[in-house]
């Protein structure tokens, strides 16, 4: 299964490199005054969906540093990926127009405060549902299942978490990965970066001996640079959920219904195949 998935990702990235993936970017992202108004909005309880509809566009937090999920490629003006496409589908459900979404950049450490401050309506950012986070934000149902793993240079003596003793591991601030690795490899030195792009750069430059986060993220990087490979299998479970500011159950329900519809009408599978080049696991 794990191998199959890796292969799927490899194919996907090859396709991406060849430029065969047609990636649509939402057209009319609002800026300036509109954005400011949205950010200043007081998000009281009540019909939050109506608040979004009145504004005229959805504000979705997405990653810009995660291949295949939400990545801003050099030269591009909008991020692309599986989660970006799902947010466009959500805009389509809300407005009948997939371009009615403002894609706001989030990083692992900024996504929860951005939700709490009301800067974004939803986060679609490889976010693991955890009990600790549930105290701060609300979550949708699970839409993707990952697990933490390791990325190393091919030929590295590191084959599993037990080999990390005395080694430096790069990861990202505000991620479950940073917390988990301290428990799984207490004798490793953990270097935390703001983005996965930087954490991978540290590995490439030899500043770290391994990089750790979800297998789904590491596979994207391994396929961008075949000198690197995943090792150590999966040592945690990372179910992803969309995140929401607390206090808007009707909005969470709306997104859960949307997710069910996406699965029932085949769109979820279509997008999964588009990005990961295989059927989603049953
Ligand atoms: N899924 C993990 C998390 O939510 C790692 C990926 C990320 O940082 O977004 O923390």
Coordinates of C-alpha atoms and ligand atoms in Angstrom, one line a residue:
X1 CA 0.0 0.0 0.0
X2 CA 2.7 2.4 1.1
X3 CA 4.9 1.4 -1.9
X4 CA 1.9 1.7 -4.2
X5 CA 1.2 5.2 -3.0
X6 CA 4.8 6.2 -3.4
X7 CA 4.7 5.0 -7.0
X8 CA 1.5 6.9 -7.5
X9 CA 3.1 10.1 -6.3
X10 CA 6.1 9.5 -8.5
X11 CA 4.0 9.3 -11.5
X12 CA 2.1 12.3 -10.6
X13 CA 5.2 14.4 -10.1
X14 CA 6.6 13.2 -13.4
X15 CA 3.4 14.3 -15.0
X16 CA 3.7 17.7 -13.2
X17 CA 7.3 18.1 -14.4
X18 CA 6.3 17.3 -17.9
X19 CA 3.7 20.0 -17.5
X20 CA 0.9 17.7 -18.4
X21 CA -1.3 18.6 -15.4
X22 CA -3.7 21.2 -16.4
X23 CA -4.0 23.4 -13.4
X24 CA -6.8 25.9 -13.2
X25 CA -6.4 28.9 -10.9
X26 CA -9.4 30.7 -9.6
X27 CA -9.9 33.9 -11.5
X28 CA -11.3 36.8 -9.5
X29 CA -9.5 36.8 -6.2
X30 CA -10.6 39.8 -4.4
X31 CA -8.0 42.2 -3.0
X32 CA -7.5 45.5 -1.3
X33 CA -10.5 46.9 0.4
X34 CA -12.6 43.8 0.0
X35 CA -10.0 41.8 1.8
X36 CA -9.7 44.3 4.6
X37 CA -13.4 44.4 5.1
X38 CA -13.4 40.6 5.4
X39 CA -10.6 40.6 7.8
X40 CA -12.2 43.2 10.0
X41 CA -15.5 41.4 10.1
X42 CA -16.6 40.4 13.5
X43 CA -17.5 36.7 13.3
X44 CA -20.3 36.3 15.7
X45 CA -22.3 33.1 16.0
X46 CA -25.4 32.7 13.8
X47 CA -25.5 31.9 10.2
X48 CA -21.9 32.1 9.2
X49 CA -22.6 30.8 5.8
X50 CA -24.7 33.9 5.2
X51 CA -21.8 36.0 6.3
X52 CA -19.6 34.4 3.6
X53 CA -22.4 34.7 1.0
X54 CA -22.9 38.4 1.8
X55 CA -19.2 39.0 1.3
X56 CA -19.4 37.4 -2.1
X57 CA -16.4 35.1 -1.8
X58 CA -14.9 32.4 0.4
X59 CA -11.6 33.0 2.2
X60 CA -9.7 29.7 2.3
X61 CA -6.4 29.2 4.0
X62 CA -4.2 26.9 2.0
X63 CA -0.5 25.9 2.2
X64 CA 1.9 27.4 -0.3
X65 CA 4.8 25.1 0.7
X66 CA 3.4 21.6 0.3
X67 CA 3.7 19.8 -3.0
X68 CA 0.5 18.2 -4.3
X69 CA -1.7 19.8 -1.6
X70 CA -1.0 23.5 -1.7
X71 CA 2.1 24.7 -3.4
X72 CA 3.0 28.0 -5.0
X73 CA 5.5 27.1 -7.7
X74 CA 8.1 29.6 -8.8
X75 CA 6.7 32.0 -11.4
X76 CA 3.1 31.1 -10.6
X77 CA 0.7 33.6 -9.1
X78 CA -1.6 31.1 -7.3
X79 CA -1.0 28.0 -5.3
X80 CA -2.1 24.6 -6.7
X81 CA -2.9 21.2 -5.3
X82 CA -5.5 18.8 -4.1
X83 CA -6.6 21.0 -1.2
X84 CA -6.7 24.1 -3.4
X85 CA -9.0 22.2 -5.9
X86 CA -11.3 21.2 -3.0
X87 CA -11.6 24.8 -1.9
X88 CA -12.6 25.8 -5.5
X89 CA -15.3 23.1 -5.4
X90 CA -16.5 24.6 -2.1
X91 CA -16.7 28.0 -3.7
X92 CA -18.7 26.4 -6.5
X93 CA -21.1 25.0 -4.0
X94 CA -21.5 28.4 -2.2
X95 CA -21.6 30.7 -5.3
X96 CA -21.9 28.4 -8.3
X97 CA -18.5 29.8 -9.3
X98 CA -15.2 28.2 -8.4
X99 CA -13.4 31.4 -8.8
X100 CA -15.2 33.0 -5.8
X101 CA -12.4 32.0 -3.5
X102 CA -9.6 34.0 -2.0
X103 CA -6.7 31.6 -1.4
X104 CA -4.9 32.9 1.7
X105 CA -1.4 31.6 2.5
X106 CA -1.2 29.7 5.8
X107 CA 1.8 28.0 7.4
X108 CA 1.6 25.3 10.0
X109 CA 2.2 27.8 12.9
X110 CA -0.1 30.5 11.5
X111 CA -3.2 28.5 10.5
X112 CA -4.8 28.2 14.0
X113 CA -4.3 31.9 14.9
X114 CA -5.6 33.0 11.5
X115 CA -8.8 31.0 12.0
X116 CA -9.2 32.3 15.6
X117 CA -8.7 35.9 14.3
X118 CA -11.3 35.5 11.6
X119 CA -8.8 36.1 8.8
X120 CA -9.9 32.9 7.0
X121 CA -13.3 31.0 6.9
X122 CA -11.7 27.6 6.6
X123 CA -8.3 26.0 6.5
X124 CA -7.4 23.3 4.1
X125 CA -3.8 22.8 5.0
X126 CA -2.7 19.2 5.7
X127 CA -4.0 19.7 9.3
X128 CA -4.1 16.7 11.5
X129 CA -7.2 16.4 13.8
X130 CA -5.9 16.2 17.3
X131 CA -7.5 16.4 20.7
X132 CA -5.3 19.4 21.6
X133 CA -6.2 21.3 18.5
X134 CA -9.9 20.5 19.1
X135 CA -9.7 22.8 22.1
X136 CA -8.7 25.7 19.9
X137 CA -10.6 25.1 16.6
X138 CA -13.3 22.9 15.2
X139 CA -12.7 20.2 12.5
X140 CA -14.6 18.7 9.7
X141 CA -14.7 15.0 9.1
X142 CA -11.5 13.3 7.9
X143 CA -10.8 14.0 4.2
X144 CA -7.3 12.4 3.9
X145 CA -5.2 10.0 5.9
X146 CA -1.5 10.3 6.3
X147 CA 1.2 9.2 8.7
X148 CA 4.5 10.6 9.9
X149 CA 7.7 9.3 8.2
X150 CA 11.3 10.3 7.4
X151 CA 13.0 11.7 4.3
X152 CA 16.8 11.1 3.9
X153 CA 19.4 11.3 1.2
X154 CA 19.6 8.0 -0.6
X155 CA 22.4 5.9 0.9
X156 CA 21.9 7.5 4.4
X157 CA 22.6 5.2 7.3
X158 CA 19.3 6.4 8.8
X159 CA 16.7 3.8 8.2
X160 CA 14.2 4.4 11.0
X161 CA 13.5 6.7 13.9
X162 CA 15.8 4.6 16.1
X163 CA 18.8 5.7 14.0
X164 CA 18.2 9.4 14.7
X165 CA 20.2 9.4 18.0
X166 CA 22.6 12.4 17.9
X167 CA 21.4 13.4 14.4
X168 CA 19.7 16.6 13.3
X169 CA 16.2 16.4 12.0
X170 CA 14.4 19.3 10.2
X171 CA 10.7 19.9 10.5
X172 CA 8.2 22.7 10.8
X173 CA 7.1 24.9 13.7
X174 CA 3.5 24.3 14.7
X175 CA 3.2 20.9 13.2
X176 CA 2.4 17.6 14.9
X177 CA 5.6 16.3 13.3
X178 CA 7.8 18.6 15.5
X179 CA 6.0 17.4 18.6
X180 CA 5.9 13.7 17.7
X181 CA 9.5 13.4 16.7
X182 CA 10.6 14.6 20.1
X183 CA 8.7 11.7 21.6
X184 CA 9.8 9.1 19.1
X185 CA 13.5 10.2 18.9
X186 CA 14.3 12.0 22.2
X187 CA 18.0 12.0 21.5
X188 CA 17.8 13.7 18.1
X189 CA 18.4 17.5 17.6
X190 CA 15.2 18.9 16.1
X191 CA 15.5 22.1 13.9
X192 CA 12.2 23.8 13.3
X193 CA 11.6 26.0 10.2
X194 CA 8.6 28.1 9.2
X195 CA 7.9 26.2 6.0
X196 CA 8.4 22.8 4.5
X197 CA 10.3 24.4 1.6
X198 CA 12.9 25.6 4.2
X199 CA 13.0 22.3 6.1
X200 CA 13.7 20.4 2.8
X201 CA 16.3 23.0 1.8
X202 CA 18.1 22.3 5.2
X203 CA 18.1 18.6 4.3
X204 CA 19.4 19.3 0.7
X205 CA 22.2 21.5 2.1
X206 CA 23.2 18.9 4.6
X207 CA 22.2 21.1 7.6
X208 CA 20.0 18.2 8.7
X209 CA 20.4 14.5 8.4
X210 CA 16.7 13.8 7.9
X211 CA 13.5 15.7 7.4
X212 CA 10.3 14.5 9.2
X213 CA 6.6 15.1 8.6
X214 CA 3.6 13.3 7.0
X215 CA 4.5 10.8 4.3
X216 CA 2.1 12.6 1.9
X217 CA 4.2 15.7 2.2
X218 CA 7.6 14.0 2.1
X219 CA 6.6 12.0 -1.1
X220 CA 6.0 15.3 -2.9
X221 CA 9.5 16.5 -2.1
X222 CA 11.1 13.1 -2.9
X223 CA 9.6 13.3 -6.3
X224 CA 10.9 16.8 -6.8
X225 CA 14.4 15.5 -6.1
X226 CA 15.1 11.8 -6.7
X227 CA 18.3 12.0 -4.5
X228 CA 16.0 11.7 -1.5
X229 CA 13.8 8.8 -0.3
X230 CA 11.4 8.0 2.5
X231 CA 12.5 5.6 5.2
X232 CA 11.2 4.2 8.5
X233 CA 7.6 3.5 7.5
X234 CA 4.8 5.3 9.2
X235 CA 5.1 5.9 13.0
X236 CA 2.0 8.0 13.6
X237 CA -1.5 8.5 12.3
X238 CA -2.3 11.9 10.8
X239 CA -6.0 12.2 9.7
X240 CA -6.5 15.5 8.0
X241 CA -9.6 17.7 8.7
X242 CA -10.6 21.1 7.5
X243 CA -10.3 23.6 10.3
X244 CA -12.8 26.3 11.5
X245 CA -13.0 29.1 14.0
X246 CA -15.0 27.7 17.0
X247 CA -18.7 28.6 17.3
X248 CA -20.0 28.0 13.8
X249 CA -21.5 24.5 13.8
X250 CA -23.8 25.2 10.8
X251 CA -20.7 26.1 8.7
X252 CA -18.9 22.9 9.8
X253 CA -22.0 20.9 9.0
X254 CA -22.3 22.6 5.6
X255 CA -18.7 21.6 4.8
X256 CA -19.3 18.0 6.1
X257 CA -22.3 17.7 3.8
X258 CA -20.2 19.2 0.9
X259 CA -17.5 16.5 1.6
X260 CA -20.1 13.8 1.5
X261 CA -21.5 15.2 -1.8
X262 CA -18.0 15.3 -3.3
X263 CA -17.5 11.6 -2.4
X264 CA -20.9 10.6 -3.7
X265 CA -20.7 12.4 -7.0
X266 CA -17.2 11.2 -7.8
X267 CA -15.5 14.6 -7.7
X268 CA -13.4 13.6 -4.7
X269 CA -12.1 10.5 -6.5
X270 CA -11.5 12.6 -9.6
X271 CA -9.4 15.2 -7.8
X272 CA -7.6 12.5 -5.8
X273 CA -6.6 10.8 -9.1
X274 CA -5.6 14.1 -10.7
X275 CA -3.1 14.7 -7.9
X276 CA -2.0 11.3 -6.7
X277 CA -2.5 9.3 -9.8
X278 CA -4.4 6.5 -8.2
X279 CA -7.8 5.7 -6.6
X280 CA -8.2 6.9 -3.0
X281 CA -8.0 4.1 -0.4
X282 CA -11.3 2.5 0.4
Ligands
LIG1 N1 -0.3 17.0 9.5 C1 0.6 17.6 10.4 C2 0.1 18.7 11.1 O1 -1.1 19.0 11.0 C3 1.9 18.0 9.6 C4 1.7 18.8 8.4 C5 1.6 20.2 8.7 O2 2.4 20.8 9.3 O3 0.6 20.8 8.1 O4 0.7 19.3 11.9

